[in-house]
Amino acid sequence: MMKSYTQPDIRGHFGKYGGKYVPETLMFALQELEDAYTGAKNDETFQNEYHTLLADFAGRPTPLYFASRLTEKYNRAKIFLKREDLCHTGAHKINNVIGQMLLAKKIGKKRIIAETGAGQHGVATATVAAKVGLDCIVYMGREDTRRQEPNVNRMKLLGADIIPVDSGTQTLKDATNEAIRDWVTNVRDTFYVIGSVVGPHPYPMMVRDFQSVIGRETREQLSQRQISSPDYLVACVGGGSNSIGLFYPFIENDSVTMIGVEAAGYGITTQQHAATLTLGTPGVLHGNLSYLLQDANGQVMPAHSISAGLDYPGVGPEHSYLKDTGRVRYESVTDAESLDAVRELSQLEGIIPALETAHALAYLRTLLPDTTAGETVVVNLSGRGEKDLGTIFKELHYT
Amino acid sequence: MNNRIHKILNTCRKTNRKALSIFITAGFPGIDATPSIVKTLEKAGADIIELGIPFSDPLADGPTIQHSSDSAIKNGVTITTVFDIVAKIRRDSDIPIVLMGYVNPVMAYGMEKFMKTAATKGVDGLIVPDIPVEESGEYREFALHNNLAPIFLAAPTSSDERLKQIDAASEGFVYCVSLTGVTGKTNGLSDNVSGYLKRCKKCITHNPILVGFGISSGKDAHDLAPHADGIIVGSALIKRIQNQRNGDYYPEINAFVRDLREGLDNN
């Protein structure tokens, strides 16, 4: 057992990472949020409403599914899939959105803004905003509105305003810049629902806490199968919310090996990847200090991934800390490997995974030969793949 | 601490002059243009020059400065280039120079090395909008150590208590942001800006206050002058450079700065 894990400190630092690198205008809103969140932890009414919505609206708990044919293929450790794809709206994102939306209501904000890459966080935010009756504006890079069109249409139907962002690389990074500019402008009546364990404190901590329901359920579901502890946890990492959600409840248990899988795009020897922890250096983007893809002059470099949700040059600050301490191992897989994994899971298990999730699945080919029959691997099946059918069909040459 | 910023603001106070600080992105529209633009600004009545270090993701800036920042990066501007520009200006000018930029390029350059070099080249102060007082430990220490004024920003959303902390952490002046928003808003000053600046004056007692964001005309300058020790103008000037397609923007920016100066002086 590892000694007790107490990150972040009171000022939101995970070791040297994290913090609040934002314009002064936002500082009061971060304090307001931190106070509301701290209060909500011991507020029975808030907790009841949160857990009721997770159960009745989001559909929790999600199953822990034994992937028998995938297990048979490798003939080593047992492979389980935590089925976050079965959450309402199709990904783990809603766990966090429900929590933040209830905080927005509690603080009394009337207007909700969000950034989105793949559109899963945008859809979750639009969904819960509709449910609680708040106005919702979603910033999305122009490039992403093209490659994730089904999600754009879902958000529109749910009543959200989608603002396509034309600056920079027209992807998640630029959508986040625009969302922050909106927030600075309208901070008095606007709540920014951040979709991952990124941004300034308290977001990385708060989003982690909301997502850690994934790991807590997994632990209970394994124990119902007489498995006291998993041997390996595997999840994809873009900003890093689904992975930290699975990992966090196991973090003090040293017998659990944790692997975060980043997007290697066309390959980590090319300039076109999103392997921030593998190849980045510490820097500040979007309000926190963390690993970052940047050039020698500190300009942020464009990331690339076939998966819009992983196509981001930053990463949550807690992952940077967990990398430096060695508690979590970070690996990467390419666009092509992730596409293979989509096809494999679809045809072996009847589950179409999101391209993001497929990165975690693709890593099983490297991991499984090193495992033994008595061991257990849990993969976080963070989202479903319907939104990616256009990209998948094009790339795999289906007709 | 006593450097060119303190001297000019002391003189301003004694002579009842309102300070005019002008922001331009270093290396925009070209690397060689900046020293001659600065000379024009100084002649037209600017008291302080803020040189922007370009950054790929300037999240406190509106479209005008985003664009000038992108152009400067395309022109090859790095922190080293900015220091060269400062050295060039210093050959024949003693105007106070403040560098304004986001924290990431400064960190990439190395915080301590940045401060040392800045001081050597003739920089007087620093504005880093994404370093609030809470994260300023090392930054402030290295700045003070090199006789550079760390200038923090105050916002309409800052509590009285925070305004006092910002005053205590700052040297040179406090940069009072006039509105909640990014740079370059042109739809006029907000109605309650005088109330906010009154609150700033009450809480900020160690430093002069300069107000910036959304100031785009001599009239704005005139309206704000009674409520602050000076004003800061950036986007409105850069827009005038961007709009001059034939490249001769000097008459235009000269006239604009004179207009601002007049607005401040006729009070």
XYZ file of C-alpha atoms in Angstrom:
666
model
C 0.000 0.000 0.000
C 1.098 3.501 -0.821
C 0.908 6.097 1.895
C -2.236 8.165 1.832
C -2.753 10.331 -1.217
C -3.794 13.911 -0.459
C -3.420 15.821 -3.739
C -4.104 18.639 -4.460
C -3.004 20.997 -1.689
C -5.281 23.776 -0.496
C -4.215 26.075 -3.349
C -4.916 23.469 -6.001
C -1.381 22.272 -6.638
C -0.612 18.638 -7.497
C 3.059 18.750 -6.596
C 4.265 21.652 -8.725
C 1.402 21.308 -11.235
C -2.086 22.805 -11.343
C -2.841 26.152 -9.720
C -4.904 29.114 -10.930
C -3.202 30.861 -13.864
C -6.133 33.025 -14.931
C -6.916 36.730 -15.330
C -7.883 38.532 -12.134
C -11.472 38.957 -13.392
C -12.067 35.218 -12.875
C -10.546 34.860 -9.436
C -13.770 35.649 -7.572
C -15.700 33.102 -9.643
C -13.157 30.380 -8.804
C -13.481 31.201 -5.108
C -17.266 31.218 -5.382
C -17.131 27.807 -7.069
C -14.714 26.378 -4.535
C -16.911 27.547 -1.655
C -20.040 26.110 -3.296
C -18.308 22.801 -4.004
C -16.928 22.481 -0.479
C -20.393 23.226 0.911
C -22.067 20.732 -1.419
C -19.896 17.863 -0.160
C -21.689 17.972 3.207
C -25.045 19.179 1.927
C -27.467 16.266 2.130
C -30.035 17.801 -0.235
C -27.361 18.399 -2.875
C -25.936 14.887 -2.501
C -29.390 13.287 -2.720
C -30.259 15.212 -5.854
C -26.869 14.378 -7.389
C -27.111 10.658 -6.709
C -30.741 10.483 -7.808
C -29.867 12.113 -11.127
C -26.876 9.795 -11.601
C -29.175 6.810 -11.090
C -32.436 7.839 -12.785
C -31.237 10.284 -15.433
C -27.707 9.111 -16.317
C -28.484 5.414 -15.788
C -25.879 4.508 -13.162
C -24.452 2.201 -12.068
C -23.069 1.195 -15.456
C -22.305 -2.529 -15.903
C -18.874 -4.071 -15.507
C -18.893 -6.412 -18.478
C -16.700 -9.508 -18.875
C -15.415 -9.440 -22.459
C -15.197 -13.193 -22.968
C -14.283 -13.318 -26.659
C -11.676 -10.598 -26.302
C -10.255 -12.477 -23.304
C -10.237 -15.705 -25.334
C -8.355 -14.028 -28.156
C -5.349 -13.225 -25.967
C -5.802 -16.185 -23.620
C -4.112 -14.398 -20.721
C -5.694 -12.065 -18.114
C -9.469 -11.660 -17.860
C -10.624 -8.470 -19.578
C -13.497 -6.443 -18.135
C -15.044 -3.360 -19.703
C -16.532 -0.607 -17.548
C -19.496 0.375 -19.676
C -19.545 4.182 -19.478
C -20.757 4.090 -23.088
C -24.117 3.029 -21.654
C -24.512 6.285 -19.718
C -27.237 8.595 -20.986
C -25.736 10.656 -23.866
C -23.199 7.905 -24.579
C -20.122 8.692 -22.507
C -18.805 9.255 -18.993
C -18.987 13.049 -19.480
C -22.454 13.297 -17.947
C -21.206 12.207 -14.467
C -19.320 15.480 -14.191
C -21.892 17.655 -15.932
C -24.664 16.695 -13.494
C -22.457 17.694 -10.566
C -21.398 21.035 -12.076
C -24.908 21.909 -13.252
C -26.292 21.416 -9.740
C -23.514 23.709 -8.457
C -24.458 26.318 -11.084
C -28.038 26.185 -9.842
C -26.899 26.399 -6.237
C -24.742 29.487 -6.920
C -27.597 31.012 -8.929
C -25.978 31.349 -12.378
C -28.435 31.664 -15.252
C -26.245 30.971 -18.238
C -24.120 27.880 -18.966
C -21.134 27.766 -21.292
C -19.003 24.770 -22.273
C -16.248 23.804 -24.685
C -16.321 20.553 -26.568
C -14.020 18.547 -28.822
C -15.719 15.296 -29.795
C -19.037 16.790 -28.793
C -19.662 14.299 -25.960
C -19.168 16.918 -23.252
C -21.185 19.423 -25.275
C -24.048 16.960 -25.671
C -23.958 16.086 -21.964
C -23.984 19.788 -21.031
C -26.807 20.610 -23.461
C -28.756 17.628 -22.099
C -28.481 18.497 -18.426
C -29.016 22.226 -19.131
C -32.287 21.304 -20.862
C -33.235 19.131 -17.909
C -32.671 21.869 -15.304
C -33.848 24.707 -17.573
C -30.706 26.818 -18.052
C -29.474 28.562 -21.235
C -26.556 26.710 -22.797
C -23.858 27.906 -25.205
C -21.299 25.423 -26.532
C -18.005 26.441 -28.162
C -16.695 23.945 -30.698
C -13.825 24.198 -33.188
C -15.024 24.487 -36.801
C -12.977 21.404 -37.750
C -14.653 19.413 -34.965
C -18.161 20.531 -36.000
C -17.385 18.839 -39.331
C -15.986 15.570 -38.039
C -18.549 15.190 -35.236
C -21.642 16.410 -37.030
C -24.091 13.987 -35.365
C -23.241 15.522 -32.004
C -23.712 19.062 -33.369
C -27.216 18.081 -34.436
C -27.972 16.511 -31.062
C -26.914 19.687 -29.253
C -29.081 21.819 -31.531
C -32.087 19.599 -30.920
C -31.475 19.887 -27.176
C -31.781 23.659 -27.493
C -28.128 24.690 -27.109
C -26.457 27.423 -29.159
C -23.373 26.085 -30.925
C -20.658 28.643 -31.651
C -18.122 27.335 -34.197
C -14.605 28.617 -33.476
C -12.452 29.641 -36.440
C -9.255 30.685 -34.654
C -6.048 28.618 -34.467
C -6.417 24.945 -35.298
C -10.226 25.103 -35.009
C -10.219 22.266 -32.487
C -10.634 21.751 -28.724
C -7.788 24.096 -27.704
C -9.322 27.010 -29.577
C -12.846 26.188 -28.418
C -11.499 26.375 -24.844
C -9.827 29.775 -25.525
C -13.153 31.148 -26.776
C -15.097 29.687 -23.848
C -12.659 31.349 -21.424
C -13.028 34.695 -23.251
C -16.800 34.403 -22.938
C -16.416 33.523 -19.257
C -14.173 36.562 -18.576
C -16.790 38.742 -20.253
C -19.942 37.311 -18.654
C -18.524 35.928 -15.430
C -21.131 37.492 -13.163
C -24.078 35.476 -14.500
C -22.298 32.638 -16.323
C -21.118 29.224 -15.128
C -18.377 27.533 -17.127
C -18.902 23.762 -17.159
C -15.421 22.422 -17.975
C -15.464 18.945 -19.476
C -12.226 17.470 -18.243
C -9.750 17.519 -15.345
C -8.192 20.684 -16.800
C -8.593 24.435 -16.235
C -7.785 26.334 -13.040
C -8.340 25.025 -9.505
C -10.844 23.799 -8.325
C -11.864 22.257 -11.682
C -9.237 19.465 -11.925
C -10.029 18.321 -8.380
C -13.788 18.719 -8.681
C -14.110 16.981 -12.057
C -11.949 14.127 -10.727
C -14.216 13.753 -7.709
C -17.368 13.705 -9.864
C -15.826 11.136 -12.233
C -14.446 8.873 -9.518
C -17.865 7.203 -9.313
C -16.461 5.105 -12.210
C -13.659 3.636 -10.083
C -15.811 3.214 -6.986
C -18.427 1.212 -8.880
C -15.706 -0.838 -10.558
C -14.224 -1.798 -7.191
C -17.617 -2.879 -5.869
C -18.500 -4.789 -9.031
C -15.175 -6.649 -8.964
C -15.660 -7.552 -5.346
C -19.107 -8.982 -6.186
C -17.176 -11.312 -8.509
C -14.784 -12.219 -5.683
C -11.998 -10.153 -7.237
C -10.529 -8.153 -4.390
C -8.404 -5.920 -6.593
C -7.731 -5.541 -10.328
C -4.157 -5.947 -11.581
C -4.363 -3.451 -14.452
C -6.520 -0.418 -15.168
C -6.387 0.991 -18.699
C -8.004 4.190 -19.985
C -7.445 6.738 -22.730
C -6.110 10.203 -21.851
C -6.942 13.433 -23.645
C -7.588 15.939 -20.866
C -7.801 12.862 -18.663
C -11.203 12.764 -16.949
C -12.321 9.194 -17.686
C -8.918 7.811 -16.745
C -8.643 9.708 -13.467
C -12.248 8.704 -12.685
C -11.296 5.044 -12.971
C -7.845 5.349 -11.345
C -8.477 7.646 -8.398
C -10.253 5.203 -6.030
C -7.375 2.712 -6.548
C -4.538 5.187 -6.280
C -3.381 4.165 -2.812
C -3.363 0.481 -3.761
C 0.132 -0.166 -5.098
C -0.715 -3.614 -6.438
C -2.837 -1.991 -9.158
C -0.898 -1.022 -12.298
C -2.492 1.972 -14.020
C -1.935 2.814 -17.666
C -3.097 5.977 -19.417
C -3.094 5.783 -23.200
C -2.506 8.944 -25.226
C -3.088 9.586 -28.910
C 0.065 9.124 -31.002
C -1.727 10.394 -34.127
C 0.438 9.553 -37.146
C 3.173 8.389 -34.759
C 5.272 9.921 -31.999
C 8.240 10.349 -34.338
C 6.111 12.699 -36.470
C 4.973 16.244 -35.564
C 1.356 15.118 -35.700
C 0.280 13.593 -32.435
C -1.395 14.453 -29.136
C 0.994 12.550 -26.822
C 1.351 15.371 -24.299
C 2.690 13.350 -21.363
C 4.956 11.256 -23.572
C 6.561 14.151 -25.475
C 5.526 17.445 -23.847
C 7.241 19.710 -21.325
C 5.711 21.597 -18.362
C 3.909 24.821 -19.267
C 0.761 26.845 -18.660
C -2.330 26.552 -20.833
C -5.953 27.230 -19.928
C -5.304 28.147 -16.323
C -3.026 25.402 -15.029
C 0.586 24.266 -15.095
C 0.931 20.823 -16.649
C 2.694 18.977 -19.445
C 2.136 20.770 -22.727
C 3.013 20.367 -26.394
C 4.984 23.548 -27.087
C 7.940 24.766 -29.107
C 11.224 26.066 -27.673
C 9.734 29.583 -27.455
C 6.745 28.519 -25.388
C 4.210 28.737 -28.218
C 1.599 25.993 -27.984
C 1.913 23.468 -30.813
C -1.099 22.106 -32.654
C -1.976 18.561 -31.642
C -3.269 15.894 -33.985
C -5.457 12.899 -33.386
C -8.099 11.155 -35.464
C -10.155 11.377 -32.293
C -11.459 14.899 -31.643
C -11.697 14.202 -27.905
C -7.959 13.463 -27.613
C -6.858 16.189 -30.038
C -5.575 18.563 -27.339
C -2.023 19.817 -26.629
C -2.522 19.933 -22.844
C -3.465 17.412 -20.164
C -4.873 17.547 -16.633
C -2.277 18.626 -14.023
C -2.870 15.600 -11.802
C -1.723 13.333 -14.645
C 1.523 15.317 -14.841
C 2.024 14.687 -11.144
C 1.172 10.988 -11.476
C 3.594 10.678 -14.386
C 6.470 12.318 -12.500
C 5.866 10.189 -9.403
C 5.647 7.059 -11.558
C 2.304 6.045 -10.059
C 0.672 5.917 -13.512
C 2.332 4.727 -16.704
C 1.550 6.667 -19.889
C 1.706 5.004 -23.287
C 0.460 6.015 -26.716
C -1.189 4.404 -29.749
C -1.623 5.687 -33.310
C -4.693 6.631 -35.333
C -4.344 3.401 -37.340
C -4.079 1.189 -34.240
C -7.155 2.797 -32.744
C -9.159 2.185 -35.917
C -8.200 -1.497 -35.804
C -9.361 -1.642 -32.216
C -12.748 -0.145 -33.160
C -13.283 -2.889 -35.693
C -12.033 -5.579 -33.354
C -14.309 -4.714 -30.440
C -17.296 -4.233 -32.742
C -16.872 -7.673 -34.260
C -15.724 -9.649 -31.207
C -18.012 -8.179 -28.554
C -20.788 -6.358 -30.406
C -19.798 -3.025 -28.916
C -18.853 -0.043 -31.121
C -16.451 2.088 -29.071
C -15.708 5.776 -29.553
C -12.398 6.543 -31.301
C -11.133 8.024 -28.027
C -11.895 4.811 -26.132
C -10.411 2.705 -28.916
C -6.969 4.053 -27.951
C -7.232 2.282 -24.591
C -8.469 -0.904 -26.289
C -5.635 -0.816 -28.837
C -3.083 -0.880 -26.035
C -4.352 -4.337 -24.946
C -2.293 -5.842 -27.782
C 0.857 -4.645 -26.086
C -0.256 -5.294 -22.527
C -1.987 -8.666 -22.659
C 0.990 -10.864 -23.672
C 2.687 -9.739 -20.438
C -0.231 -10.767 -18.214
C -1.150 -14.154 -16.750
C -4.394 -16.136 -16.653
C -5.124 -15.354 -13.022
C -4.944 -11.594 -13.531
C -7.638 -8.994 -14.182
C -7.581 -6.055 -16.589
C -10.266 -3.364 -16.493
C -10.607 -1.047 -19.494
C -12.727 2.049 -19.156
C -15.112 1.906 -22.103
C -15.554 5.648 -21.857
C -17.853 6.279 -24.821
C -19.755 4.814 -27.722
C -18.769 5.173 -31.341
C -21.898 6.208 -33.274
C -20.635 9.799 -33.477
C -17.515 8.541 -35.290
C -19.184 6.397 -37.961
C -18.398 8.957 -40.689
C -14.689 9.014 -39.863
C -14.509 5.251 -39.276
C -16.197 4.380 -42.584
C -13.974 6.758 -44.494
C -10.760 5.514 -42.888
C -11.576 1.785 -42.953
C -12.839 2.040 -46.565
C -16.252 0.533 -45.896
C -18.798 1.159 -48.604
C 12.136 50.453 -5.796
C 12.769 53.387 -8.080
C 13.011 53.097 -11.850
C 11.824 54.953 -14.956
C 8.169 54.075 -14.241
C 8.275 55.545 -10.728
C 10.070 58.640 -11.964
C 7.598 59.430 -14.723
C 4.553 58.756 -12.549
C 5.998 60.926 -9.777
C 6.538 63.737 -12.240
C 2.997 63.263 -13.551
C 1.602 63.487 -10.032
C 3.550 66.657 -9.240
C 2.554 68.357 -12.487
C -1.055 67.166 -12.498
C -0.473 65.312 -15.725
C -2.438 62.143 -16.423
C -0.179 59.360 -17.652
C -0.702 57.836 -21.092
C 0.521 54.285 -21.545
C 0.351 52.764 -25.020
C 0.433 49.042 -25.800
C 1.741 47.624 -29.042
C 2.567 44.053 -29.946
C 6.345 43.757 -30.343
C 7.246 42.915 -33.926
C 3.906 43.948 -35.381
C 3.453 44.758 -38.211
C 7.177 44.036 -38.646
C 10.176 43.568 -36.368
C 11.885 46.744 -37.648
C 8.692 48.790 -37.322
C 8.460 48.639 -33.527
C 11.291 51.045 -32.581
C 10.042 53.688 -35.039
C 6.440 53.241 -33.878
C 7.631 53.745 -30.306
C 9.424 56.944 -31.337
C 6.204 58.233 -32.932
C 4.182 57.383 -29.829
C 6.677 59.098 -27.559
C 6.704 62.268 -29.651
C 2.918 62.333 -29.780
C 2.646 62.285 -25.988
C 2.904 58.722 -24.650
C 4.527 58.460 -21.193
C 4.938 54.685 -20.964
C 5.292 51.994 -23.639
C 3.937 48.482 -23.154
C 5.465 45.960 -25.530
C 3.415 42.809 -26.010
C 5.244 39.479 -26.178
C 3.222 37.456 -28.684
C 1.615 34.187 -27.540
C -0.278 31.535 -29.486
C -3.210 31.472 -27.040
C -3.823 34.983 -25.663
C -6.993 34.277 -23.695
C -7.407 37.755 -22.187
C -7.299 39.387 -25.617
C -9.955 40.102 -28.207
C -9.618 39.578 -31.983
C -7.439 42.692 -32.655
C -4.559 41.687 -30.372
C -5.029 37.983 -31.213
C -4.398 38.975 -34.806
C -1.363 41.207 -34.117
C 0.061 38.477 -31.872
C -0.379 35.829 -34.591
C 1.287 38.150 -37.145
C 4.230 38.760 -34.822
C 4.724 35.006 -34.303
C 4.650 34.550 -38.085
C 7.264 37.331 -38.326
C 9.485 35.146 -36.141
C 9.187 37.179 -32.949
C 10.451 35.410 -29.820
C 11.408 36.773 -26.408
C 14.957 37.204 -27.707
C 13.584 39.361 -30.553
C 11.610 41.433 -28.038
C 14.773 42.042 -25.997
C 16.606 43.125 -29.169
C 13.781 45.575 -29.913
C 14.028 46.988 -26.367
C 17.793 47.440 -26.750
C 17.226 49.280 -30.017
C 14.661 51.619 -28.448
C 17.039 52.278 -25.561
C 19.728 53.634 -27.909
C 17.929 56.960 -28.090
C 15.003 56.886 -25.679
C 14.531 56.855 -21.943
C 10.778 56.199 -22.028
C 9.659 53.607 -19.454
C 9.165 50.189 -21.077
C 6.852 47.529 -19.687
C 6.759 44.042 -21.187
C 3.319 42.473 -21.282
C 2.939 38.803 -22.030
C 1.481 35.503 -20.933
C 3.299 33.304 -18.471
C 4.058 30.339 -20.731
C 6.662 31.908 -23.054
C 8.311 33.474 -19.984
C 8.486 30.072 -18.267
C 9.837 28.458 -21.420
C 12.581 31.110 -21.558
C 13.289 30.595 -17.845
C 11.830 32.944 -15.253
C 15.097 34.029 -13.651
C 17.010 34.376 -16.914
C 14.103 36.368 -18.326
C 14.212 38.906 -15.497
C 17.979 39.282 -15.599
C 18.059 39.822 -19.363
C 15.047 42.168 -19.286
C 16.793 44.363 -16.727
C 20.029 44.395 -18.721
C 18.242 45.425 -21.922
C 16.438 48.308 -20.257
C 12.987 46.999 -19.334
C 11.298 48.661 -16.326
C 8.197 46.628 -15.560
C 6.146 43.531 -16.319
C 2.479 42.751 -16.805
C 1.517 39.071 -16.960
C -2.282 38.823 -16.984
C -2.401 35.099 -16.237
C -0.298 35.349 -13.079
C -2.664 36.433 -10.287
C -1.194 37.342 -6.893
C -1.711 33.743 -5.673
C 0.710 32.293 -8.239
C 3.206 35.149 -8.177
C 5.793 33.963 -5.623
C 8.823 33.255 -7.795
C 7.822 35.717 -10.519
C 7.572 38.637 -8.109
C 10.753 37.709 -6.269
C 12.894 37.582 -9.432
C 11.309 40.796 -10.762
C 11.997 42.785 -7.590
C 15.476 41.362 -7.390
C 16.193 42.828 -10.836
C 14.575 46.220 -10.183
C 11.639 45.366 -12.466
C 8.183 46.502 -11.376
C 5.678 43.629 -11.158
C 2.390 45.266 -12.207
C -0.706 43.290 -11.252
C -4.183 43.679 -12.680
C -7.291 44.646 -10.737
C -10.773 43.868 -12.062
C -14.303 45.091 -11.371
C -14.927 41.675 -9.811
C -12.031 42.023 -7.321
C -13.167 42.454 -3.724
C -11.832 45.336 -1.614
C -9.635 42.844 0.168
C -8.171 41.584 -3.115
C -7.580 45.146 -4.336
C -5.480 45.721 -1.218
C -3.504 42.500 -1.846
C -2.950 43.523 -5.477
C -1.705 46.937 -4.336
C 0.669 45.340 -1.835
C 2.088 42.963 -4.453
C 2.478 45.609 -7.196
C 5.229 48.097 -7.950
C 5.079 50.998 -10.421
C 1.318 51.080 -10.823
C -1.771 48.898 -10.631
C -3.461 48.081 -13.940
C -7.198 48.546 -13.347
C -9.180 46.641 -15.967
C -12.219 48.827 -16.729
C -14.651 46.041 -17.560
C -15.296 42.317 -17.295
C -14.058 41.101 -20.642
C -11.172 40.848 -23.041
C -9.201 43.655 -24.712
C -10.583 45.580 -27.655
C -14.227 46.198 -26.726
C -15.381 49.273 -28.639
C -18.950 49.726 -27.467
C -18.031 52.442 -24.983
C -17.137 52.469 -21.326
C -19.466 50.902 -18.829
C -21.712 53.193 -16.762
C -20.366 52.119 -13.416
C -16.669 52.506 -14.277
C -16.364 55.647 -12.123
C -17.771 53.827 -9.077
C -15.333 50.986 -9.613
C -12.370 53.361 -9.979
C -13.469 55.178 -6.819
C -13.304 51.826 -5.019
C -9.849 51.192 -6.551
C -8.640 54.604 -5.342
C -9.896 53.834 -1.838
C -8.189 50.418 -1.610
C -5.067 51.025 -3.707
C -3.035 53.503 -1.709
C 0.607 52.575 -2.363
C 0.546 52.734 -6.156
C -0.892 55.000 -8.849
C -3.752 53.429 -10.812
C -3.849 53.264 -14.602
C -7.072 52.170 -16.232
C -7.217 50.131 -19.421
C -9.456 47.933 -21.658
C -12.076 49.407 -23.945
C -10.571 52.906 -24.241
C -10.739 53.894 -27.903
C -11.065 57.674 -28.239
C -10.010 61.054 -26.929
C -13.467 61.317 -25.417
C -12.986 58.070 -23.458
C -9.644 59.451 -22.252
C -11.279 62.710 -21.216
C -14.099 60.901 -19.361
C -11.733 58.651 -17.446
C -9.002 61.151 -16.603
C -10.610 62.473 -13.387
C -10.970 58.942 -11.972
C -7.428 57.570 -12.439
C -3.764 58.537 -12.579
C -3.561 57.531 -16.191
C -4.924 55.364 -18.970
C -3.751 52.449 -21.105
C -4.670 52.076 -24.773
C -3.796 49.111 -27.002
C -6.316 47.553 -29.396
C -7.603 50.905 -30.694
C -4.092 51.836 -31.816
C -3.309 48.430 -33.302
C -6.566 48.554 -35.252
C -5.361 51.821 -36.840
C -2.147 50.121 -37.927
C -4.063 47.113 -39.299
C -6.435 49.364 -41.236
C -3.676 51.235 -43.104
C -3.301 48.996 -46.103
C -0.659 51.124 -47.832
C 1.644 50.715 -44.831
C 1.995 54.395 -43.880
C 0.211 54.334 -40.552
C 2.453 56.910 -38.886
C 0.261 60.011 -39.519
C -2.777 58.065 -38.294
C -1.222 56.838 -35.010
C 0.391 60.217 -34.399
C -3.016 61.924 -34.704
C -4.680 59.274 -32.537
C -2.175 59.563 -29.684
C -2.386 63.364 -29.826
C -6.148 63.061 -29.573
C -5.808 60.838 -26.489
C -3.275 63.264 -24.992
C -5.617 66.152 -25.543
C -8.484 64.270 -23.959
C -6.370 63.714 -20.860
C -5.007 67.247 -20.693
C -8.250 69.174 -21.183
C -9.692 68.458 -17.791
